[in-house]
Amino acid sequence: MDLSKVVSFSRNFAVLVKLEGPDPKGLKMRKHAFHQYHSGSTTLSASGMLFPTSILGGEAKLMSEDGQEDMALVLTVASLVEPFLTLGHRTSVSQDPVKLIPGARIEVMVEGQLNSEKEDPFWVPAQLLSLVDVPVSSAALKSLIETSLGSKDSGWDVGWSLVSGDSDSQTSTSMKHYSKPLMQRDEPNDAMFMAKSATRMALLGVSLSLLDQPNINIASPCSKGDTLVTLGSPFGILSPLHFFNSVSTGSISNCYSSGSLKHSLMIADVRCLPGMEGAPVFGKNGHLIGILIRPLRQKNSGVEVQLVVPWGAITAAACSHLLLPSDEGIKASHRGNDSTLVQVAVEKAMESICLISVNDGVWASGVILNEHGLILTNAHLLEPWRFGKGGVYGEGGLRPHVLGAEEFSSTRSSSRFWEHESQTLPRKAPADIHVKKYKHNFLQTGDKDIRVRLCQQGSWTWCPAKVVYICKNQLDVALLQLEDVPGKLQPIAANFASPPLGTPAHVVGHGLFGPRCGLSPSICSGVVAKVVHTKKRLYTQPIFQDTTEFPAMLETTAAVHPGGSGGAVVNSTGHMIGLVTSNARHGAGTIIPHLNFSIPCAVLAPIFKFAEDMQNMEILQTLDQPNEELSSIWALMPSLSPKPKPNTEHSLPKLLKDGNNKQKKGSQFAKFIAETQEMFVKPTKLSRDVIPSKL
């Protein structure tokens, strides 16, 4: 189905939900990124999904407050209504019918196409029917939060980064559940509370006939890389005219499995803004995938990870309330052979991505180059001091941010993370996998304990590794060798051509979620935004002689997060086109995940040549040769036009002039004098308001 048709179809189900109620102390808007407040009344909004009551059980009948049975249902996030619940329902989902405080009212904005008498969107009053907890999704989210509790300054919270940091500064004796600061609770209980609150849904009833609404199809279990479309209303109540049912597209980055359900939580690579929580998420064929909820936010960086609760998890939880499972209500569809060649190719490339840990303290990604266990990763994982924390180039503005491997602490347990039994996949290799040894001339790296996690036949296998090579110059690359090679590995296939601008680019790696989270590599999709080329051939070795133009840097719009360094950038055919190295960081410290930099495979050609037989180390030495043009590109420094030769006839001592005539390379001090001779000839008088710079 064409994307425009999916959007048009989705408009039949996407709605804007607003709740207005008394708030004399102005406390109801806490934990919300935006609101309206006027004369002691606060208005909040979120997105929602509208669907008919035909999915209700045969004996279940809903009736509106005025006695009408012609009702439709709206599903949204419970965080919208929780501030206005009566005191008895704020701490837990009571068995009694949920009630709002007196004076609170809910309205839903619906597309005009659902009513033949109206052309423009219109408001419909709604009533709160039930709150629905989704246990499998909250358990999955709780696991993700808890596995990061040992991370160094990188714990997780739930909510938008635009929420004021002072939202907990106010207290209220009548709202202890909300006014108690999160950090005052125990971390495990805090994780449970955040996960349960984030995945809780609210079911509303509206008096509306949906005879013209099309039938909904449920998507079969989705895969990484699948396209998704969501219609939501960011900042909806601030101006519905501008924000109602805005479209956002992306893809599924990762999936979390739990219990009998194949997917209990999905991680989405999609652009979302506050107010879009509760929006329905559809696949590329218009099939319903799930409901968007508030994002998972990393505390130290503010990076937001968009989350989707699968529809199957919602219906499984809500069947005891009002809804039936999807196979009895809404017609479920099956993809069958609907998987595209692109998704299959990218998923195959994912088998070549591994997770690397050093000293049980940091992790990063790596790429398998051959069946002997040679792995390509970034040098800053092994030698972070060479690249500096947060990048070393420039001041202010944009600068390359070396991802550095994501750090975590192992102090929460005396055992190492690869020995934990609580993770989803088994830790040891299957019995039928043959493990072989491989010896090489390894580099001395002190007491570094390097381990690599591989995926073998659906199981995780941890293998020790040694350092084979670390680039000594401008390239942030290193090679590792597995000491034990379990069975047959899946090497990556490389494409050395310069990728055309605008072509799809998929970043595959272990960004944000490390070894404790129990997740396989994530896939973030985007396009090739920019290719920076060198003006001359980089290497003299006879590799790819037909190449006349060498790409030196790739920039993509796919999201890159800490821990994803060392991962692969692959094209639509599953071929690697670059090695993820860094993303951008603003001078103020804000990371920009969707502006990132990768080393093209053309630059890494000597490494792929070495990987063929791993005999000739001299091939790798070509990467250690200084290259000023390549260094300036990776320093994000513009190429400088040649300066006019200064006239030093009357400004430099005779000794320095004679020295410059005899040899082209003068001393650094003479060069400094020559470039700044105007300062000495015509010194500038500094005013009191100007502070001279320090050299």
Tab-separated table of N, CA, C and O in Angstrom, residues 131-236:
chain	number	residue	atom	x	y	z
A	131	LEU	N	-9.226	1.573	33.382
A	131	LEU	CA	-7.774	1.624	33.249
A	131	LEU	C	-7.278	0.193	33.067
A	131	LEU	O	-7.728	-0.715	33.768
A	132	VAL	N	-6.364	0.017	32.143
A	132	VAL	CA	-5.904	-1.322	31.787
A	132	VAL	C	-4.389	-1.386	31.937
A	132	VAL	O	-3.660	-0.643	31.269
A	133	ASP	N	-3.912	-2.258	32.817
A	133	ASP	CA	-2.478	-2.525	32.921
A	133	ASP	C	-2.088	-3.588	31.902
A	133	ASP	O	-2.855	-4.524	31.633
A	134	VAL	N	-0.888	-3.459	31.343
A	134	VAL	CA	-0.385	-4.421	30.359
A	134	VAL	C	0.829	-5.103	30.981
A	134	VAL	O	1.964	-4.625	30.849
A	135	PRO	N	0.642	-6.222	31.664
A	135	PRO	CA	1.731	-6.822	32.456
A	135	PRO	C	2.962	-7.215	31.662
A	135	PRO	O	4.087	-6.971	32.100
A	136	VAL	N	2.778	-7.827	30.488
A	136	VAL	CA	3.957	-8.298	29.748
A	136	VAL	C	4.808	-7.130	29.256
A	136	VAL	O	6.044	-7.198	29.244
A	137	SER	N	4.147	-6.043	28.871
A	137	SER	CA	4.899	-4.872	28.400
A	137	SER	C	5.579	-4.150	29.557
A	137	SER	O	6.731	-3.694	29.424
A	138	SER	N	4.889	-4.035	30.695
A	138	SER	CA	5.514	-3.380	31.843
A	138	SER	C	6.678	-4.206	32.368
A	138	SER	O	7.696	-3.647	32.812
A	139	ALA	N	6.581	-5.547	32.313
A	139	ALA	CA	7.695	-6.393	32.743
A	139	ALA	C	8.899	-6.220	31.829
A	139	ALA	O	10.051	-6.186	32.284
A	140	ALA	N	8.640	-6.099	30.529
A	140	ALA	CA	9.742	-5.888	29.587
A	140	ALA	C	10.411	-4.539	29.816
A	140	ALA	O	11.645	-4.430	29.828
A	141	LEU	N	9.618	-3.500	30.009
A	141	LEU	CA	10.181	-2.167	30.250
A	141	LEU	C	10.914	-2.124	31.580
A	141	LEU	O	11.978	-1.503	31.693
A	142	LYS	N	10.376	-2.769	32.589
A	142	LYS	CA	11.044	-2.836	33.891
A	142	LYS	C	12.407	-3.513	33.767
A	142	LYS	O	13.390	-3.086	34.374
A	143	SER	N	12.482	-4.561	32.955
A	143	SER	CA	13.751	-5.255	32.758
A	143	SER	C	14.777	-4.342	32.099
A	143	SER	O	15.948	-4.317	32.493
A	144	LEU	N	14.347	-3.566	31.103
A	144	LEU	CA	15.270	-2.645	30.437
A	144	LEU	C	15.789	-1.585	31.406
A	144	LEU	O	16.972	-1.216	31.372
A	145	ILE	N	14.911	-1.082	32.267
A	145	ILE	CA	15.316	-0.043	33.214
A	145	ILE	C	16.268	-0.610	34.257
A	145	ILE	O	17.292	-0.013	34.585
A	146	GLU	N	15.950	-1.792	34.784
A	146	GLU	CA	16.755	-2.371	35.854
A	146	GLU	C	18.129	-2.800	35.378
A	146	GLU	O	19.113	-2.697	36.121
A	147	THR	N	18.238	-3.274	34.154
A	147	THR	CA	19.537	-3.713	33.657
A	147	THR	C	20.505	-2.558	33.461
A	147	THR	O	21.700	-2.772	33.293
A	148	SER	N	19.996	-1.331	33.474
A	148	SER	CA	20.855	-0.155	33.323
A	148	SER	C	21.098	0.561	34.638
A	148	SER	O	21.711	1.626	34.649
A	149	LEU	N	20.633	-0.013	35.743
A	149	LEU	CA	20.820	0.657	37.033
A	149	LEU	C	22.283	0.763	37.404
A	149	LEU	O	22.684	1.650	38.141
A	150	GLY	N	23.126	-0.171	36.895
A	150	GLY	CA	24.548	-0.113	37.200
A	150	GLY	C	25.341	0.737	36.244
A	150	GLY	O	26.547	0.874	36.400
A	151	SER	N	24.680	1.306	35.228
A	151	SER	CA	25.395	2.120	34.262
A	151	SER	C	25.905	3.392	34.909
A	151	SER	O	25.247	3.983	35.762
A	152	LYS	N	27.057	3.816	34.475
A	152	LYS	CA	27.669	5.017	35.030
A	152	LYS	C	26.959	6.251	34.496
A	152	LYS	O	27.081	6.596	33.334
A	153	ASP	N	26.185	6.893	35.381
A	153	ASP	CA	25.482	8.135	35.042
A	153	ASP	C	24.568	7.972	33.838
A	153	ASP	O	24.316	8.927	33.111
A	154	SER	N	24.065	6.782	33.577
A	154	SER	CA	23.233	6.607	32.392
A	154	SER	C	22.002	5.781	32.706
A	154	SER	O	21.623	4.901	31.964
A	155	GLY	N	21.380	6.034	33.859
A	155	GLY	CA	20.143	5.360	34.174
A	155	GLY	C	19.018	5.849	33.276
A	155	GLY	O	19.154	6.804	32.520
A	156	TRP	N	17.867	5.188	33.412
A	156	TRP	CA	16.746	5.500	32.542
A	156	TRP	C	15.587	6.090	33.337
A	156	TRP	O	15.400	5.801	34.508
A	157	ASP	N	14.821	6.898	32.669
A	157	ASP	CA	13.589	7.430	33.203
A	157	ASP	C	12.547	7.329	32.094
A	157	ASP	O	12.879	7.080	30.932
A	158	VAL	N	11.293	7.509	32.428
A	158	VAL	CA	10.210	7.464	31.454
A	158	VAL	C	9.611	8.852	31.338
A	158	VAL	O	9.247	9.466	32.341
A	159	GLY	N	9.515	9.363	30.133
A	159	GLY	CA	8.916	10.682	29.921
A	159	GLY	C	9.709	11.498	28.924
A	159	GLY	O	10.834	11.154	28.543
A	160	TRP	N	9.119	12.585	28.495
A	160	TRP	CA	9.741	13.451	27.494
A	160	TRP	C	10.824	14.313	28.129
A	160	TRP	O	10.703	14.741	29.271
A	161	SER	N	11.865	14.572	27.360
A	161	SER	CA	12.957	15.407	27.867
A	161	SER	C	12.535	16.859	28.026
A	161	SER	O	13.203	17.630	28.708
A	162	LEU	N	11.432	17.253	27.394
A	162	LEU	CA	10.948	18.632	27.518
A	162	LEU	C	10.226	18.898	28.831
A	162	LEU	O	9.880	20.036	29.126
A	163	VAL	N	9.960	17.827	29.607
A	163	VAL	CA	9.322	18.022	30.899
A	163	VAL	C	10.267	18.795	31.800
A	163	VAL	O	11.462	18.506	31.877
A	164	SER	N	9.754	19.789	32.502
A	164	SER	CA	10.584	20.634	33.357
A	164	SER	C	11.276	19.812	34.418
A	164	SER	O	10.690	18.917	35.031
A	165	GLY	N	12.543	20.106	34.638
A	165	GLY	CA	13.287	19.408	35.677
A	165	GLY	C	12.824	19.777	37.070
A	165	GLY	O	13.177	19.125	38.039
A	166	ASP	N	12.042	20.816	37.187
A	166	ASP	CA	11.536	21.232	38.497
A	166	ASP	C	10.147	20.685	38.789
A	166	ASP	O	9.460	21.124	39.692
A	167	SER	N	9.729	19.696	37.984
A	167	SER	CA	8.367	19.197	38.128
A	167	SER	C	8.138	18.522	39.450
A	167	SER	O	7.023	18.383	39.897
A	168	ASP	N	9.193	18.096	40.113
A	168	ASP	CA	9.036	17.440	41.394
A	168	ASP	C	9.310	18.385	42.564
A	168	ASP	O	9.324	17.971	43.706
A	169	SER	N	9.578	19.616	42.258
A	169	SER	CA	9.948	20.530	43.326
A	169	SER	C	8.768	20.905	44.195
A	169	SER	O	8.921	21.222	45.360
A	170	GLN	N	7.549	20.876	43.623
A	170	GLN	CA	6.370	21.217	44.385
A	170	GLN	C	5.842	19.968	45.063
A	170	GLN	O	5.959	18.873	44.567
A	171	THR	N	5.247	20.146	46.207
A	171	THR	CA	4.686	19.024	46.946
A	171	THR	C	3.234	19.293	47.273
A	171	THR	O	2.781	20.431	47.333
A	172	SER	N	2.512	18.211	47.489
A	172	SER	CA	1.095	18.330	47.829
A	172	SER	C	0.719	17.182	48.730
A	172	SER	O	0.950	16.028	48.413
A	173	THR	N	0.135	17.487	49.868
A	173	THR	CA	-0.259	16.434	50.793
A	173	THR	C	-1.388	15.595	50.243
A	173	THR	O	-1.547	14.442	50.617
A	174	SER	N	-2.184	16.135	49.337
A	174	SER	CA	-3.297	15.373	48.786
A	174	SER	C	-2.903	14.553	47.576
A	174	SER	O	-3.713	13.829	47.042
A	175	MET	N	-1.665	14.673	47.116
A	175	MET	CA	-1.219	13.931	45.938
A	175	MET	C	0.142	13.318	46.210
A	175	MET	O	1.099	13.542	45.494
A	176	LYS	N	0.234	12.540	47.247
A	176	LYS	CA	1.512	11.955	47.630
A	176	LYS	C	2.059	11.033	46.554
A	176	LYS	O	3.255	10.890	46.398
A	177	HIS	N	1.159	10.396	45.819
A	177	HIS	CA	1.604	9.463	44.785
A	177	HIS	C	2.401	10.165	43.699
A	177	HIS	O	3.319	9.611	43.122
A	178	TYR	N	2.068	11.416	43.428
A	178	TYR	CA	2.749	12.143	42.362
A	178	TYR	C	3.833	13.071	42.875
A	178	TYR	O	4.798	13.342	42.179
A	179	SER	N	3.655	13.582	44.092
A	179	SER	CA	4.578	14.592	44.570
A	179	SER	C	5.847	13.995	45.146
A	179	SER	O	6.835	14.686	45.305
A	180	LYS	N	5.853	12.688	45.428
A	180	LYS	CA	7.048	12.082	46.005
A	180	LYS	C	8.121	11.947	44.941
A	180	LYS	O	7.908	11.344	43.903
A	181	PRO	N	9.296	12.546	45.126
A	181	PRO	CA	10.347	12.460	44.113
A	181	PRO	C	10.709	11.015	43.831
A	181	PRO	O	10.760	10.181	44.727
A	182	LEU	N	10.998	10.737	42.553
A	182	LEU	CA	11.276	9.364	42.152
A	182	LEU	C	12.496	8.801	42.855
A	182	LEU	O	12.522	7.640	43.234
A	183	MET	N	13.518	9.599	43.034
A	183	MET	CA	14.764	9.082	43.587
A	183	MET	C	14.656	8.776	45.069
A	183	MET	O	15.562	8.215	45.657
A	184	GLN	N	13.536	9.158	45.714
A	184	GLN	CA	13.363	8.828	47.116
A	184	GLN	C	12.866	7.406	47.296
A	184	GLN	O	12.868	6.874	48.379
A	185	ARG	N	12.415	6.775	46.203
A	185	ARG	CA	11.984	5.394	46.296
A	185	ARG	C	13.158	4.485	45.974
A	185	ARG	O	14.149	4.894	45.377
A	186	ASP	N	13.034	3.210	46.357
A	186	ASP	CA	14.072	2.247	46.038
A	186	ASP	C	14.125	2.073	44.532
A	186	ASP	O	13.117	2.093	43.836
A	187	GLU	N	15.328	1.831	43.993
A	187	GLU	CA	15.478	1.722	42.551
A	187	GLU	C	14.637	0.605	41.944
A	187	GLU	O	14.003	0.796	40.920
A	188	PRO	N	14.616	-0.613	42.525
A	188	PRO	CA	13.770	-1.646	41.937
A	188	PRO	C	12.303	-1.257	41.913
A	188	PRO	O	11.608	-1.439	40.933
A	189	ASN	N	11.788	-0.699	43.041
A	189	ASN	CA	10.401	-0.261	43.073
A	189	ASN	C	10.171	0.890	42.113
A	189	ASN	O	9.113	1.021	41.514
A	190	ASP	N	11.162	1.755	41.979
A	190	ASP	CA	11.054	2.874	41.062
A	190	ASP	C	10.918	2.374	39.637
A	190	ASP	O	10.114	2.876	38.863
A	191	ALA	N	11.714	1.378	39.259
A	191	ALA	CA	11.641	0.814	37.917
A	191	ALA	C	10.271	0.183	37.683
A	191	ALA	O	9.683	0.329	36.602
A	192	MET	N	9.768	-0.513	38.688
A	192	MET	CA	8.455	-1.141	38.548
A	192	MET	C	7.363	-0.090	38.395
A	192	MET	O	6.451	-0.231	37.563
A	193	PHE	N	7.447	0.976	39.187
A	193	PHE	CA	6.448	2.037	39.111
A	193	PHE	C	6.483	2.722	37.746
A	193	PHE	O	5.442	2.954	37.121
A	194	MET	N	7.676	3.073	37.277
A	194	MET	CA	7.793	3.759	35.994
A	194	MET	C	7.278	2.887	34.858
A	194	MET	O	6.571	3.357	33.958
A	195	ALA	N	7.644	1.600	34.865
A	195	ALA	CA	7.237	0.704	33.786
A	195	ALA	C	5.728	0.495	33.777
A	195	ALA	O	5.084	0.509	32.719
A	196	LYS	N	5.150	0.308	34.956
A	196	LYS	CA	3.710	0.083	35.039
A	196	LYS	C	2.936	1.326	34.639
A	196	LYS	O	1.920	1.249	33.934
A	197	SER	N	3.414	2.487	35.060
A	197	SER	CA	2.741	3.735	34.717
A	197	SER	C	2.846	4.038	33.233
A	197	SER	O	1.894	4.532	32.618
A	198	ALA	N	4.006	3.748	32.629
A	198	ALA	CA	4.211	4.075	31.221
A	198	ALA	C	3.371	3.214	30.297
A	198	ALA	O	2.932	3.670	29.233
A	199	THR	N	3.140	1.949	30.657
A	199	THR	CA	2.422	1.030	29.782
A	199	THR	C	0.928	0.944	30.089
A	199	THR	O	0.206	0.228	29.403
A	200	ARG	N	0.457	1.635	31.115
A	200	ARG	CA	-0.965	1.587	31.480
A	200	ARG	C	-1.790	2.365	30.462
A	200	ARG	O	-1.414	3.435	30.009
A	201	MET	N	-2.937	1.811	30.108
A	201	MET	CA	-3.827	2.409	29.123
A	201	MET	C	-5.131	2.856	29.781
A	201	MET	O	-5.524	2.342	30.831
A	202	ALA	N	-5.794	3.797	29.143
A	202	ALA	CA	-7.114	4.264	29.569
A	202	ALA	C	-8.100	4.007	28.440
A	202	ALA	O	-7.831	4.327	27.278
A	203	LEU	N	-9.246	3.422	28.779
A	203	LEU	CA	-10.280	3.120	27.797
A	203	LEU	C	-11.441	4.086	28.005
A	203	LEU	O	-11.990	4.198	29.109
A	204	LEU	N	-11.802	4.787	26.943
A	204	LEU	CA	-12.861	5.791	26.982
A	204	LEU	C	-14.029	5.348	26.113
A	204	LEU	O	-13.861	4.565	25.169
A	205	GLY	N	-15.183	5.874	26.411
A	205	GLY	CA	-16.365	5.643	25.595
A	205	GLY	C	-16.893	6.950	25.051
A	205	GLY	O	-16.941	7.967	25.758
A	206	VAL	N	-17.286	6.950	23.768
A	206	VAL	CA	-17.835	8.151	23.128
A	206	VAL	C	-19.128	7.774	22.417
A	206	VAL	O	-19.267	6.670	21.889
A	207	SER	N	-20.088	8.678	22.416
A	207	SER	CA	-21.362	8.468	21.717
A	207	SER	C	-21.175	8.855	20.260
A	207	SER	O	-21.331	10.017	19.873
A	208	LEU	N	-20.819	7.868	19.460
A	208	LEU	CA	-20.490	8.143	18.069
A	208	LEU	C	-20.721	6.890	17.244
A	208	LEU	O	-20.319	5.787	17.640
A	209	SER	N	-21.386	7.043	16.119
A	209	SER	CA	-21.604	5.932	15.205
A	209	SER	C	-20.434	5.833	14.233
A	209	SER	O	-20.010	6.838	13.645
A	210	LEU	N	-19.923	4.629	14.068
A	210	LEU	CA	-18.766	4.409	13.201
A	210	LEU	C	-19.123	3.493	12.030
A	210	LEU	O	-18.354	2.615	11.645
A	211	LEU	N	-20.309	3.697	11.464
A	211	LEU	CA	-20.738	2.848	10.363
A	211	LEU	C	-19.844	3.007	9.139
A	211	LEU	O	-19.691	2.077	8.348
A	212	ASP	N	-19.271	4.189	8.976
A	212	ASP	CA	-18.427	4.441	7.803
A	212	ASP	C	-16.961	4.131	8.048
A	212	ASP	O	-16.135	4.308	7.146
A	213	GLN	N	-16.627	3.692	9.252
A	213	GLN	CA	-15.222	3.396	9.550
A	213	GLN	C	-14.827	2.045	8.953
A	213	GLN	O	-15.542	1.059	9.123
A	214	PRO	N	-13.693	1.966	8.259
A	214	PRO	CA	-13.279	0.688	7.668
A	214	PRO	C	-12.843	-0.308	8.735
A	214	PRO	O	-12.602	0.049	9.893
A	215	ASN	N	-12.761	-1.573	8.343
A	215	ASN	CA	-12.313	-2.622	9.251
A	215	ASN	C	-10.814	-2.501	9.519
A	215	ASN	O	-10.047	-2.029	8.674
A	216	ILE	N	-10.426	-2.940	10.697
A	216	ILE	CA	-9.019	-2.889	11.097
A	216	ILE	C	-8.400	-4.266	10.922
A	216	ILE	O	-9.005	-5.272	11.310
A	217	ASN	N	-7.224	-4.313	10.366
A	217	ASN	CA	-6.446	-5.545	10.281
A	217	ASN	C	-5.261	-5.453	11.229
A	217	ASN	O	-4.617	-4.403	11.336
A	218	ILE	N	-4.986	-6.548	11.909
A	218	ILE	CA	-3.879	-6.580	12.856
A	218	ILE	C	-2.653	-7.160	12.171
A	218	ILE	O	-2.726	-8.204	11.520
A	219	ALA	N	-1.535	-6.486	12.311
A	219	ALA	CA	-0.296	-6.975	11.713
A	219	ALA	C	0.188	-8.210	12.452
A	219	ALA	O	0.049	-8.325	13.672
A	220	SER	N	0.744	-9.144	11.702
A	220	SER	CA	1.376	-10.304	12.329
A	220	SER	C	2.631	-9.836	13.051
A	220	SER	O	3.069	-8.691	12.875
A	221	PRO	N	3.227	-10.681	13.893
A	221	PRO	CA	4.429	-10.246	14.627
A	221	PRO	C	5.447	-9.589	13.701
A	221	PRO	O	5.838	-10.147	12.678
A	222	CYS	N	5.861	-8.392	14.082
A	222	CYS	CA	6.712	-7.580	13.214
A	222	CYS	C	8.181	-7.937	13.399
A	222	CYS	O	8.575	-8.567	14.382
A	223	SER	N	8.980	-7.520	12.443
A	223	SER	CA	10.415	-7.763	12.466
A	223	SER	C	11.158	-6.440	12.484
A	223	SER	O	10.602	-5.385	12.151
A	224	LYS	N	12.413	-6.498	12.857
A	224	LYS	CA	13.248	-5.299	12.839
A	224	LYS	C	13.341	-4.752	11.415
A	224	LYS	O	13.467	-5.497	10.455
A	225	GLY	N	13.270	-3.455	11.343
A	225	GLY	CA	13.358	-2.813	10.042
A	225	GLY	C	12.025	-2.600	9.365
A	225	GLY	O	11.959	-1.905	8.340
A	226	ASP	N	10.942	-3.169	9.889
A	226	ASP	CA	9.622	-2.970	9.291
A	226	ASP	C	9.220	-1.499	9.372
A	226	ASP	O	9.436	-0.829	10.379
A	227	THR	N	8.615	-1.023	8.305
A	227	THR	CA	8.161	0.363	8.247
A	227	THR	C	6.956	0.566	9.154
A	227	THR	O	6.094	-0.314	9.264
A	228	LEU	N	6.892	1.718	9.797
A	228	LEU	CA	5.725	2.055	10.610
A	228	LEU	C	5.306	3.496	10.346
A	228	LEU	O	6.109	4.358	9.985
A	229	VAL	N	4.014	3.729	10.515
A	229	VAL	CA	3.409	5.048	10.331
A	229	VAL	C	2.549	5.329	11.554
A	229	VAL	O	1.778	4.472	11.985
A	230	THR	N	2.690	6.507	12.116
A	230	THR	CA	1.868	6.882	13.261
A	230	THR	C	1.292	8.272	13.048
A	230	THR	O	1.938	9.151	12.475
A	231	LEU	N	0.033	8.436	13.467
A	231	LEU	CA	-0.649	9.723	13.413
A	231	LEU	C	-0.940	10.155	14.842
A	231	LEU	O	-1.683	9.485	15.565
A	232	GLY	N	-0.364	11.260	15.243
A	232	GLY	CA	-0.564	11.781	16.585
A	232	GLY	C	-0.717	13.284	16.570
A	232	GLY	O	-0.582	13.935	15.531
A	233	SER	N	-0.982	13.837	17.745
A	233	SER	CA	-1.221	15.277	17.858
A	233	SER	C	-0.243	15.891	18.851
A	233	SER	O	-0.569	16.104	20.027
A	234	PRO	N	1.002	16.158	18.411
A	234	PRO	CA	1.976	16.772	19.320
A	234	PRO	C	1.536	18.185	19.714
A	234	PRO	O	1.110	18.964	18.860
A	235	PHE	N	1.625	18.467	21.008
A	235	PHE	CA	1.209	19.778	21.525
A	235	PHE	C	-0.223	20.111	21.077
A	235	PHE	O	-0.545	21.258	20.761
A	236	GLY	N	-1.080	19.089	21.055
A	236	GLY	CA	-2.391	19.192	20.418
A	236	GLY	C	-3.254	20.331	20.895
A	236	GLY	O	-3.767	21.112	20.086
